[in-house]
Short mmCIF file of C-alpha atoms in Angstrom, two decimals:
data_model
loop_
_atom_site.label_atom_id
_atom_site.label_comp_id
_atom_site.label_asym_id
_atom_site.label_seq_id
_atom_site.Cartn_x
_atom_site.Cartn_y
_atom_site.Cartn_z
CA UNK H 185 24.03 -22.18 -30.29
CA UNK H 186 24.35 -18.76 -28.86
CA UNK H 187 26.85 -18.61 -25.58
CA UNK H 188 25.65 -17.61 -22.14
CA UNK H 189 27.95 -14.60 -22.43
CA UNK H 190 26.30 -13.62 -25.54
CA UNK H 191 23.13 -13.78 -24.26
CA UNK H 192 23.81 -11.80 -21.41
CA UNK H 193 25.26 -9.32 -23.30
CA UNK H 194 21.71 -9.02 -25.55
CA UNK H 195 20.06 -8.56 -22.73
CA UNK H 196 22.04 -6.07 -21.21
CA UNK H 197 21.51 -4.35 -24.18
CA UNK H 198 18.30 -4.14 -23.13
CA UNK H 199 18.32 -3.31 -20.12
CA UNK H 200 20.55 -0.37 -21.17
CA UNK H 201 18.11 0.76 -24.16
CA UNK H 202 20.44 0.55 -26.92
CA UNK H 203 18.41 -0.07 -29.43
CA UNK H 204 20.42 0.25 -32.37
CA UNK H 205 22.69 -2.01 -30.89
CA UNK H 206 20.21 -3.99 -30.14
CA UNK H 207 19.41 -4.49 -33.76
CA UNK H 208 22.74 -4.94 -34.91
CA UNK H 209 23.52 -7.56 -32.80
CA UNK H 210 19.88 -9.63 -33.54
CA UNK H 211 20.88 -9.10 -37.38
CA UNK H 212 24.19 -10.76 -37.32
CA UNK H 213 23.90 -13.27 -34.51
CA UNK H 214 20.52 -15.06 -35.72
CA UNK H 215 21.55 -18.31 -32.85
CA UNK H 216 21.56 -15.40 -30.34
CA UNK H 217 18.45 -13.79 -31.61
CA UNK H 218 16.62 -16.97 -30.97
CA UNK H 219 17.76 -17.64 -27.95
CA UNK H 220 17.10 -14.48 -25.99
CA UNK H 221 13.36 -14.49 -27.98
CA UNK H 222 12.18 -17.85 -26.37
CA UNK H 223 14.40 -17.30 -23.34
CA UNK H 224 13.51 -16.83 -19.80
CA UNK H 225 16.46 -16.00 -17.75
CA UNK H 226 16.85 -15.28 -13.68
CA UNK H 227 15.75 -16.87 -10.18
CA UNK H 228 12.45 -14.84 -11.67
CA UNK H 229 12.25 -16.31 -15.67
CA UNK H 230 12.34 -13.00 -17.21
CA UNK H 231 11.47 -13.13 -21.02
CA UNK H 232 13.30 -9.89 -23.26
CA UNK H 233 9.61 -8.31 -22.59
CA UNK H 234 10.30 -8.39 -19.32
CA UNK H 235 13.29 -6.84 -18.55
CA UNK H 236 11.89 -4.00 -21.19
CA UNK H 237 8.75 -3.02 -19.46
CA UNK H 238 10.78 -3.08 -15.92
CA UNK H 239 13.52 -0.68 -17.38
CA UNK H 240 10.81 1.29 -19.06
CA UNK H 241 12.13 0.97 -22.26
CA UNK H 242 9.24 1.91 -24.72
CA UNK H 243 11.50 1.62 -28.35
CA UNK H 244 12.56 -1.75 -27.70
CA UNK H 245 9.65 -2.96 -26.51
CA UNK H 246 7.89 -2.25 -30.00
CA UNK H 247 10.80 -3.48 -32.01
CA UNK H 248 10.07 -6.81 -29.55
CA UNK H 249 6.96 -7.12 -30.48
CA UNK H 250 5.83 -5.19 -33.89
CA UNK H 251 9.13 -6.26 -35.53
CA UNK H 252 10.10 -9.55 -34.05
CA UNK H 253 6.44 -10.38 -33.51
CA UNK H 254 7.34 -11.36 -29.26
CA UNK H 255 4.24 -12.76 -27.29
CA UNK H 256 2.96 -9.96 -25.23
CA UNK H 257 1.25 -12.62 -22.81
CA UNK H 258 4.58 -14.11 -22.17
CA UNK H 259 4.75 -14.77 -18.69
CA UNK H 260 8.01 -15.67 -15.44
CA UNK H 261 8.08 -18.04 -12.93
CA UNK H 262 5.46 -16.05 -10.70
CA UNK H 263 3.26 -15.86 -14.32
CA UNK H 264 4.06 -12.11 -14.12
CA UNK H 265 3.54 -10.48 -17.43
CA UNK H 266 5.28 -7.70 -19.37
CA UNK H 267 2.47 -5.29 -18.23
CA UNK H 268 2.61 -6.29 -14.63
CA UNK H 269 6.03 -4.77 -14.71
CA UNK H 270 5.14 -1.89 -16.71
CA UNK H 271 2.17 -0.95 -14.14
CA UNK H 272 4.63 -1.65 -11.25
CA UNK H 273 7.27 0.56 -12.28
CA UNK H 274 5.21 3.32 -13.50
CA UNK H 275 6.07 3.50 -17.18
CA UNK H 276 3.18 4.94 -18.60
CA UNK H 277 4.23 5.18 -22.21
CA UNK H 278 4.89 1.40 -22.24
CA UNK H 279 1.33 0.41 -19.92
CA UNK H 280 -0.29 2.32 -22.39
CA UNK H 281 1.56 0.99 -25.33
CA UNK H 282 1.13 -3.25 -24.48
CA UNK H 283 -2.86 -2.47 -23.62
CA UNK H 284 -3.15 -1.36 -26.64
CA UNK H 285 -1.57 -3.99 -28.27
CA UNK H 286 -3.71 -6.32 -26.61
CA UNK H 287 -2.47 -7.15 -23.60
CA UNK H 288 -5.15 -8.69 -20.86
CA UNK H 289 -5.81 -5.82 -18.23
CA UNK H 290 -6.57 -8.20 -15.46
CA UNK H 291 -3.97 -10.26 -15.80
CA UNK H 292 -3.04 -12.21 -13.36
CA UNK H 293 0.12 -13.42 -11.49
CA UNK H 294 1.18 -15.51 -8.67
CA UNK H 295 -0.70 -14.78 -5.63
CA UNK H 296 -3.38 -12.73 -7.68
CA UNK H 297 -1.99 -10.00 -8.27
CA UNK H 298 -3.56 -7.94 -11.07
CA UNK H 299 -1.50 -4.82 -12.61
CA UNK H 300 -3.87 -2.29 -10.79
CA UNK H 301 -2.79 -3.52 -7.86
CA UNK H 302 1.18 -3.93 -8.64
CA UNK H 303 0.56 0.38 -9.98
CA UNK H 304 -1.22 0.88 -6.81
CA UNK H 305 2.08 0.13 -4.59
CA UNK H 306 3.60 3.16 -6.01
CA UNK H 307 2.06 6.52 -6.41
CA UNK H 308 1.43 5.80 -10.19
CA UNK H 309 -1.44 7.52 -9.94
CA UNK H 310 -1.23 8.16 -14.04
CA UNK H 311 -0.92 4.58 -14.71
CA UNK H 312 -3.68 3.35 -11.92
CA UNK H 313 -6.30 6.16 -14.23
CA UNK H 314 -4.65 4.96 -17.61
CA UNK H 315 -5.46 1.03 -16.09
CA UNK H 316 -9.57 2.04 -14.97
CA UNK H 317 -9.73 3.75 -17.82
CA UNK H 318 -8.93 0.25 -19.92
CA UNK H 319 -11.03 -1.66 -18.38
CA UNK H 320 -9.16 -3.02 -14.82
CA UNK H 321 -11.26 -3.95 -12.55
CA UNK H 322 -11.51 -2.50 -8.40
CA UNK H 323 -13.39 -5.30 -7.48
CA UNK H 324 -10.80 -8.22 -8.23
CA UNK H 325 -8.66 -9.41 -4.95
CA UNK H 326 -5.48 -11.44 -4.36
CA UNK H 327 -5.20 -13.93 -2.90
CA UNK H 328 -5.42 -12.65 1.03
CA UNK H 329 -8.18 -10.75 -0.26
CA UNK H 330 -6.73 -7.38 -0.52
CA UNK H 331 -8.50 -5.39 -3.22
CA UNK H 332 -6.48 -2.72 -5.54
CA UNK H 333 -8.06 0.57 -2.73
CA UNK H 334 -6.28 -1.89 0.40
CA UNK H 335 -3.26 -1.68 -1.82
CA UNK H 336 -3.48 2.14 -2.29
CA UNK H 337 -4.31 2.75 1.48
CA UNK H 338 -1.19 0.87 1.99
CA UNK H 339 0.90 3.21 0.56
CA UNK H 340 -1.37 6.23 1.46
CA UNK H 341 -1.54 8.50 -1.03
CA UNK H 342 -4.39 11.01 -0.47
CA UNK H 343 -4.65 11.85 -4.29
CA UNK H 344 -4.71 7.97 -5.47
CA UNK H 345 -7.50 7.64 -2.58
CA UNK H 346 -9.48 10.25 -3.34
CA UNK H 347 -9.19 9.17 -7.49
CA UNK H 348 -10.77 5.81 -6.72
CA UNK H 349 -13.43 6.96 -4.42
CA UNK H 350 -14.50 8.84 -7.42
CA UNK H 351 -14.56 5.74 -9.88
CA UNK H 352 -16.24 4.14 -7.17
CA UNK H 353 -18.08 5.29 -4.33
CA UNK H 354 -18.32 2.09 -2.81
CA UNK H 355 -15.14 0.80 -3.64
CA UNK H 356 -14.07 1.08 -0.18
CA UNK H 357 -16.74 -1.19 1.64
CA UNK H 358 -14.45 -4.12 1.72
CA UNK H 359 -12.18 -6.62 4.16
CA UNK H 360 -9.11 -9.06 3.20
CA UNK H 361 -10.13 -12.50 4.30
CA UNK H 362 -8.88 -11.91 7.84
CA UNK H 363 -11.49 -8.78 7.89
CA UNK H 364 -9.02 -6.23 7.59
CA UNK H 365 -10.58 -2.85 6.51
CA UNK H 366 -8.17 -0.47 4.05
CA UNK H 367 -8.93 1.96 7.69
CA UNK H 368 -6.67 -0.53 9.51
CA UNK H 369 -4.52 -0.35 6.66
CA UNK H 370 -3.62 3.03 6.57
CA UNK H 371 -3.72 2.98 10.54
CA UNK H 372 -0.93 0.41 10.75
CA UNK H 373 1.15 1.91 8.15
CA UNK H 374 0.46 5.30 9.82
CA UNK H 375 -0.79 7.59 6.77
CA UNK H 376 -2.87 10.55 8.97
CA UNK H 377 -3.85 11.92 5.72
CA UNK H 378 -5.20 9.07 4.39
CA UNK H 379 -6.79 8.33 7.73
CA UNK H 380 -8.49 11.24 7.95
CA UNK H 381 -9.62 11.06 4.50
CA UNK H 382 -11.04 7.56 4.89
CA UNK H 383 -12.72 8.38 8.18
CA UNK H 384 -14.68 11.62 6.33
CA UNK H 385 -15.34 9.86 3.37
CA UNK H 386 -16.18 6.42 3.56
CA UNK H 387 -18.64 4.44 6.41
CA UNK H 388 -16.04 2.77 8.20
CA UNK H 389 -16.41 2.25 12.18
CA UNK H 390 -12.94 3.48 13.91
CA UNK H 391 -13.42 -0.06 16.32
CA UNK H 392 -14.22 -2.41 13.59
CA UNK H 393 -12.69 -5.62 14.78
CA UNK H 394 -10.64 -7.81 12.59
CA UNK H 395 -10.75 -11.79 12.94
CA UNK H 396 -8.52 -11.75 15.54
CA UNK H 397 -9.97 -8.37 17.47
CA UNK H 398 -7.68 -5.98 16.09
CA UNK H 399 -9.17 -2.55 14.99
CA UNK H 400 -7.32 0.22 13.67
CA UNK H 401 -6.50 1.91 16.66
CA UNK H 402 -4.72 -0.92 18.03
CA UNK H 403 -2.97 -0.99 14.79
CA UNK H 404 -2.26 2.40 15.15
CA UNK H 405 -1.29 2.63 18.85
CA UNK H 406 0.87 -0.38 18.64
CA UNK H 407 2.71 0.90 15.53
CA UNK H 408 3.57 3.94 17.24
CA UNK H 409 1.26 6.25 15.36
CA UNK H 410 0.11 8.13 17.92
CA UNK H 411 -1.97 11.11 16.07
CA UNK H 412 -3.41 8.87 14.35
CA UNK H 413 -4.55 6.80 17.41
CA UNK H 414 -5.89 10.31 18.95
CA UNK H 415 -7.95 11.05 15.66
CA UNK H 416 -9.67 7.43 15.91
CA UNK H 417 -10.39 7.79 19.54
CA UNK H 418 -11.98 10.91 19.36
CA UNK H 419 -14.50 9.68 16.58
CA UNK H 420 -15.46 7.22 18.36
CA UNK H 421 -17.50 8.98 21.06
CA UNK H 422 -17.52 6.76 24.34
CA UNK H 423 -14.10 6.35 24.07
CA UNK H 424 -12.11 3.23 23.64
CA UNK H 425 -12.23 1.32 27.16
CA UNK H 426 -12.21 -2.23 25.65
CA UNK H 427 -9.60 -1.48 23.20
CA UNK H 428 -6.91 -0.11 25.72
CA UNK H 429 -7.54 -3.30 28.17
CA UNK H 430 -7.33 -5.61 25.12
CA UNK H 431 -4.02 -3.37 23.91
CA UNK H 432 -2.55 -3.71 27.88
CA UNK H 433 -3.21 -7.32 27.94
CA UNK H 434 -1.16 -7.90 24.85
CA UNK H 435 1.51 -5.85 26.60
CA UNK H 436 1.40 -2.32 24.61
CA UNK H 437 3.92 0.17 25.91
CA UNK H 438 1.51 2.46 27.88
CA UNK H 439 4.63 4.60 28.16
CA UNK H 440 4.09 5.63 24.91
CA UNK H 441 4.65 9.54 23.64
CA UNK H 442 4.20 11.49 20.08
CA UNK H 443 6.42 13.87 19.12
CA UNK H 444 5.53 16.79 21.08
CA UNK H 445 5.76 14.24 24.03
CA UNK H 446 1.97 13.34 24.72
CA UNK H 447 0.83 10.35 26.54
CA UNK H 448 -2.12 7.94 26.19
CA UNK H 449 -3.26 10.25 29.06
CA UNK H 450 -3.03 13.29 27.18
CA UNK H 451 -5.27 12.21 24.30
CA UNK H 452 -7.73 10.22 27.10
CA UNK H 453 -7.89 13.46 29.03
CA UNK H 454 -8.45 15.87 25.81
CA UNK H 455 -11.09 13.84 24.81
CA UNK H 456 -12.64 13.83 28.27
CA UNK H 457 -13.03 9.64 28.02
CA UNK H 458 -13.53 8.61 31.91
CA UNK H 459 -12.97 5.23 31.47
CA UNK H 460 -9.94 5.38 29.28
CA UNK H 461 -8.32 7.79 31.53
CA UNK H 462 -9.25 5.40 34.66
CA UNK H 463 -7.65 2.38 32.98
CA UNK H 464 -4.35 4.17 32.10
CA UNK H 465 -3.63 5.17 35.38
CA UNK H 466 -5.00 1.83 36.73
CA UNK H 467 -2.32 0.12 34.51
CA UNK H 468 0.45 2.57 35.87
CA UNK H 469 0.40 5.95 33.61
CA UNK H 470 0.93 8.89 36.63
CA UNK H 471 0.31 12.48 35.16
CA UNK H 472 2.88 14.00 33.58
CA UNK H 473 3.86 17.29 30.92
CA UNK H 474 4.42 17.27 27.19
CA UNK H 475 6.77 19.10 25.34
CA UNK H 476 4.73 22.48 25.99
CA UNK H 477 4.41 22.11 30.14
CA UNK H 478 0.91 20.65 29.69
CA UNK H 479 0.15 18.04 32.23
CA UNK H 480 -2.42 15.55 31.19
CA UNK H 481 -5.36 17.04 33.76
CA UNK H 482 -5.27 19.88 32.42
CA UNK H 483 -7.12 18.95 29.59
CA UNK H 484 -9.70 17.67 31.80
CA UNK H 485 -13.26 20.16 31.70
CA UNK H 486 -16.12 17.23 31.87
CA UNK H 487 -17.16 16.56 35.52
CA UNK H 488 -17.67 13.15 35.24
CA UNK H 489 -13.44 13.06 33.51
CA UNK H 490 -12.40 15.13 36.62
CA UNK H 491 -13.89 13.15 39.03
CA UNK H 492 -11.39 10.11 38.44
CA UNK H 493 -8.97 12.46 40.36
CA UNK H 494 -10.60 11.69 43.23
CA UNK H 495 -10.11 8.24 42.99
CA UNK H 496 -6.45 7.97 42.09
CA UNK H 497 -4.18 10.29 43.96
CA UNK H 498 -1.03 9.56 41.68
CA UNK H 499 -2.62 11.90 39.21
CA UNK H 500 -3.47 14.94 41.78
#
């Protein structure tokens, strides 16, 4: 029976992608060989494939499986396959490689997670077309109900975005189970690319509520993603009254600046939003300059926005 030290030291080998060493030491050490084969090793169960996909190591992986004749379904503790970690770490040669040995493109591990998604956590955007173009599926979710496009708003890559709008053009019409939108996705995570892209692209409204009454700008505003919070107020037209009380009464810093030092009242005023710029100051915001030497009035043009001086003298 092979030692634990011996074993280690196979896979190691590996991990390393030594291949010829590799060999050499399966040849002589046949106990060894057998043991690291039907092995899973780790907190995680790792099988040989395993630990080749991760490390991206193509040669071995064929001599694991076209000369030693290894499972490529072989799954961990979390049923994670070979090609889940292929996907995940962006080794194209070996994605492409174990599909086309027959590996199950919507395979699926603990929590639901297909190898679409795991690629779409990474800007893999080669491996995500290599995946579609196999056969994965954009309509499968995990388990919370995030689909692979929540997933790739997550990480907010424009160029991944804009790819899977093409496969699909109605790949983005979907919510987790909590109603989450991939908009409040990017939002929270604060991609103002992929924001903007979603918002010009796809029919999403910038209040949709979640099932708890969150919509993206909260997400945004509470995250500290303040540009992104101005671009989502000023598409939605009548401004976002009910979203800033909801936002105060869950105690949101109202103190809040962006980088060039811009207020709530800044972005209220610039988008002439009466209401908006009534509650602010209401809930304590006085005027005050940016970065620049603006003060928030003067952004103000529309009567009906400049009025509310009038009724609040801490912003004269």
């Amino acid at each position: 029976m092979a030692s634990e030290g011996k074993i280690k030291h196979l896979i190691r080998l590996i991990q390393e992608g030594r291949l010829s060493h590799l060999k050499e030491e399966m040849c002589k050490d046949e106990d060894g060989r057998a043991a690291v084969l039907k092995g899973r090793f780790g907190r995680s169960g790792d099988t040989v494939l395993h630990y080749a996909a991760r490390h991206g190591r193509l040669e071995i992986l064929k001599y694991l499986v076209d000369e030693l004749g290894t499972n490529i379904e072989l799954v961990n503790s979390d049923y994670k396959r070979a090609l889940h970690e292929a996907a995940s770490m962006g080794h194209r040669e070996c994605t492409r490689y174990l599909i086309a040995k027959g590996a199950r493109v919507d395979c699926l591990k603990k929590a639901d997670w297909t190898p679409l998604m795991m690629a779409c956590t990474r800007k893999n955007l080669e491996v995500v077309k290599d995946l579609i173009e196999s056969g994965a599926s954009l309509s499968l979710k995990n388990k919370d109900g995030w689909s692979s496009f929540h997933i790739a708003c997550r990480v907010g890559d424009p160029e991944m975005i804009q790819y899977l709008l093409r496969v699909s053009s109605a790949v983005w019409d979907v919510e987790s189970k909590i109603n989450r939108t991939p908009l409040h996705t990017a939002a929270m995570h604060g991609h103002l690319e992929a924001t903007e892209l979603l918002l010009e692209r796809c029919g999403y409204k910038p209040d949709a509520k979640d099932s708890c009454g969150v919509t993206p700008f909260m997400d945004a505003v509470q995250n500290g993603h303040v540009e992104i919070a101005k671009l989502l107020l000023e598409k939605h037209k009548e401004g976002h009254a009910g979203t800033i009380e909801t936002l105060l009464t869950l105690g949101a810093d109202v103190y809040a600046r962006d980088a060039k030092g811009r207020s709530a009242l800044h972005m209220a005023c610039a988008g002439q939003h009466s209401k908006c710029i009534r509650q602010l100051i209401a809930a304590g915001l006085t005027d005050s300059t940016d970065d620049s030497g603006t003060l928030a009035s003067h952004l103000l043009k529309k009567p009906e926005a400049l009025k509310v001086l009038d009724d609040f003298t801490g912003c004269k």
